PDB file of C-alpha atoms in Angstrom:
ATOM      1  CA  UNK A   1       0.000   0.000   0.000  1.00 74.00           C
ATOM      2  CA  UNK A   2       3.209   2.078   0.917  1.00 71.00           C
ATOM      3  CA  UNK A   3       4.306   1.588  -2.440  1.00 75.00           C
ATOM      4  CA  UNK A   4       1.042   2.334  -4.602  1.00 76.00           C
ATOM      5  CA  UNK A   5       0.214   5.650  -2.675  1.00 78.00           C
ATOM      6  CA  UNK A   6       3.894   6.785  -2.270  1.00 79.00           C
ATOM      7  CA  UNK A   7       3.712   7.172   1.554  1.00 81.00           C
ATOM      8  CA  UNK A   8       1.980   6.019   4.516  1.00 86.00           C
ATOM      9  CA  UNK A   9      -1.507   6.188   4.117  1.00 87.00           C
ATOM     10  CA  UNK A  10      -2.221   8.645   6.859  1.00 89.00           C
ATOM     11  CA  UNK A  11       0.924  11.168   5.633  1.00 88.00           C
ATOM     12  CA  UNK A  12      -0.933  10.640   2.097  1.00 89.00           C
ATOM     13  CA  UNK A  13      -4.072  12.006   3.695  1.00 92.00           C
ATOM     14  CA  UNK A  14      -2.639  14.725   5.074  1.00 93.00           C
ATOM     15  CA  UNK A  15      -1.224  16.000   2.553  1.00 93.00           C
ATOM     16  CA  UNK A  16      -3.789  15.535   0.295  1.00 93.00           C
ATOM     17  CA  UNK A  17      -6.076  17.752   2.331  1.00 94.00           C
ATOM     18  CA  UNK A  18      -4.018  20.517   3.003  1.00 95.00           C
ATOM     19  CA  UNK A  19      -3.436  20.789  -0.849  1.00 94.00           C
ATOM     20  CA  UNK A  20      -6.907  20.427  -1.579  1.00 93.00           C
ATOM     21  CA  UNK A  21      -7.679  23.531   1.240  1.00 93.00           C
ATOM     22  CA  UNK A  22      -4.821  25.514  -0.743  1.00 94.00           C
ATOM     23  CA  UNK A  23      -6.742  24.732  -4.446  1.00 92.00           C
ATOM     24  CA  UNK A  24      -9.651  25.610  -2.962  1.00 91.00           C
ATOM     25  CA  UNK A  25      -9.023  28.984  -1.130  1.00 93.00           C
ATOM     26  CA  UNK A  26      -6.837  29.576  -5.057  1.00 92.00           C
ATOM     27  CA  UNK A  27      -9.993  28.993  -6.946  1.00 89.00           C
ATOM     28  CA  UNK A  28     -12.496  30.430  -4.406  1.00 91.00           C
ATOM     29  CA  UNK A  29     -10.081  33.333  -4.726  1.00 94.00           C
ATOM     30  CA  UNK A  30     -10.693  33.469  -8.327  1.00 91.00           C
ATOM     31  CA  UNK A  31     -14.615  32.762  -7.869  1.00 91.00           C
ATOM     32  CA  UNK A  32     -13.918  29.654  -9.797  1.00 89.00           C
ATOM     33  CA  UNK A  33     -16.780  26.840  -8.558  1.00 90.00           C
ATOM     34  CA  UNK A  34     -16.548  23.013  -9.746  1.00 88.00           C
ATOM     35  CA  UNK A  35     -19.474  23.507 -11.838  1.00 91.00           C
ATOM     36  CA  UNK A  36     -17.492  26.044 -13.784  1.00 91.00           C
ATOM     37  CA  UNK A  37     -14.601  23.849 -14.130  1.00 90.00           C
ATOM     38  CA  UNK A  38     -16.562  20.573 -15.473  1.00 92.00           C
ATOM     39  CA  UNK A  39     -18.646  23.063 -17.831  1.00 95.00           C
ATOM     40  CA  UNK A  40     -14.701  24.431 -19.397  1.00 93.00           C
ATOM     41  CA  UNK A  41     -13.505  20.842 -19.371  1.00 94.00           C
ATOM     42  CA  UNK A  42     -16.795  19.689 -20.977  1.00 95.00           C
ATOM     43  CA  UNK A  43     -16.676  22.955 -23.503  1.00 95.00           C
ATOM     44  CA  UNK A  44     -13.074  21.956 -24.272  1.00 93.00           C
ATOM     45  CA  UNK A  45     -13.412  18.624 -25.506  1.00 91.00           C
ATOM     46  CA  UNK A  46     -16.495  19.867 -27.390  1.00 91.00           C
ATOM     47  CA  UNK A  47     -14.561  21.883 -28.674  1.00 89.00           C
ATOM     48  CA  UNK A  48     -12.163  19.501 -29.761  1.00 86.00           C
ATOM     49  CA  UNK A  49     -15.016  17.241 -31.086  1.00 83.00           C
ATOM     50  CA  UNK A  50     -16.467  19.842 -33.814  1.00 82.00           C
ATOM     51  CA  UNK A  51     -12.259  20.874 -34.713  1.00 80.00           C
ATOM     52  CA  UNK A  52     -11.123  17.405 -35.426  1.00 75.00           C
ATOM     53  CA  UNK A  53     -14.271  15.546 -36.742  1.00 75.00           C
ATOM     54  CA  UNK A  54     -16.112  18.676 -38.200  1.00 76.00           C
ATOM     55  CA  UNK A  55     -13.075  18.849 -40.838  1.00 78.00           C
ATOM     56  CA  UNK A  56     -13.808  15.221 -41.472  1.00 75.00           C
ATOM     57  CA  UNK A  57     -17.158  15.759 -42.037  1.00 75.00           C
ATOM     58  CA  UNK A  58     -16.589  18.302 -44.187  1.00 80.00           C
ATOM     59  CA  UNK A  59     -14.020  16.233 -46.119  1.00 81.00           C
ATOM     60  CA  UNK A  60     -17.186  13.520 -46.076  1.00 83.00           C
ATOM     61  CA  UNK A  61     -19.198  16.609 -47.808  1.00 84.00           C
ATOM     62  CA  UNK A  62     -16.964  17.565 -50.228  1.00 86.00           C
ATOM     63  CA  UNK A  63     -16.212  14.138 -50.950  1.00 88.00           C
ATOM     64  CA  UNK A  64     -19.918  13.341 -51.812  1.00 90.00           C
ATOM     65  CA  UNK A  65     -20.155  16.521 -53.988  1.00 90.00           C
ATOM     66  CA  UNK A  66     -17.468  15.409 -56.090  1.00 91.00           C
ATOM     67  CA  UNK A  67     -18.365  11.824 -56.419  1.00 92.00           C
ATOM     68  CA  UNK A  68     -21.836  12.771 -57.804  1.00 92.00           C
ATOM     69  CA  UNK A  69     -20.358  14.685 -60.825  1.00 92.00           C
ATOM     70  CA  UNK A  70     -17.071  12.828 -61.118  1.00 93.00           C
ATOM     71  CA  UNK A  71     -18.361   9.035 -61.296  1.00 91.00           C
ATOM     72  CA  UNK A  72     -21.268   9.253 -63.536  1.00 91.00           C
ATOM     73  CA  UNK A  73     -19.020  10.987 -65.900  1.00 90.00           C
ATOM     74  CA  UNK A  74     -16.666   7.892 -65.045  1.00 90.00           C
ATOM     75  CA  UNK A  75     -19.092   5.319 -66.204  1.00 89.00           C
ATOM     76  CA  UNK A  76     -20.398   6.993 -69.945  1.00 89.00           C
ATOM     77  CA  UNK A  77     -16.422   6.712 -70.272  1.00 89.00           C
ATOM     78  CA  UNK A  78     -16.800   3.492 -69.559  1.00 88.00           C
ATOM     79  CA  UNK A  79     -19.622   2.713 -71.490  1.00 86.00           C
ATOM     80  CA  UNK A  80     -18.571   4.886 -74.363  1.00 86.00           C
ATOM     81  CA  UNK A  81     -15.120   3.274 -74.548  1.00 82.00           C
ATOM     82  CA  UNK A  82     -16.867  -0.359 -74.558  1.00 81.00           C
ATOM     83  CA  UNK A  83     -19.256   0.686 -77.376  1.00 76.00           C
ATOM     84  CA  UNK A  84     -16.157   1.317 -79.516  1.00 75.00           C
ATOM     85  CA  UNK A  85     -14.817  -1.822 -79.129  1.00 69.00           C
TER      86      UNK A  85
END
């Protein structure tokens, strides 16, 4: 147990609630609640959601677009170049 917390359990404790009492008086200090720090975590991986797969989606968009000019265009080519055979 010494091992996996790094300490003695009650030293572990300790510290861990004085540090807590320090982050809290910080962000109490900076009228920072938890709600406000779940809702910026939750609003950065949000974020992160619409950066990285909104691209992709667009990709997926433009993709589509293309494919519905560029393919039947492919097969008259295909047809056209069979009918000359």
């Amino acid at each position: 147990m010494n091992r996996f917390l790094g300490g003695s359990p009650l030293g572990v404790i300790v510290k861990l609630v004085l540090l807590s009492i320090v982050v809290g008086v910080i962000l109490s200090w900076l009228s920072w609640s938890p709600a406000d720090i779940v809702d910026w975590v939750v609003g950065l991986f949000d974020w992160l959601w619409v950066s990285v797969f909104g691209s992709l989606e667009r990709a997926v968009d433009y993709f589509i677009l293309g494919a519905a000019i560029v393919v039947p265009i492919f097969i008259i080519s295909r047809l056209l170049a069979i009918g000359r055979r």
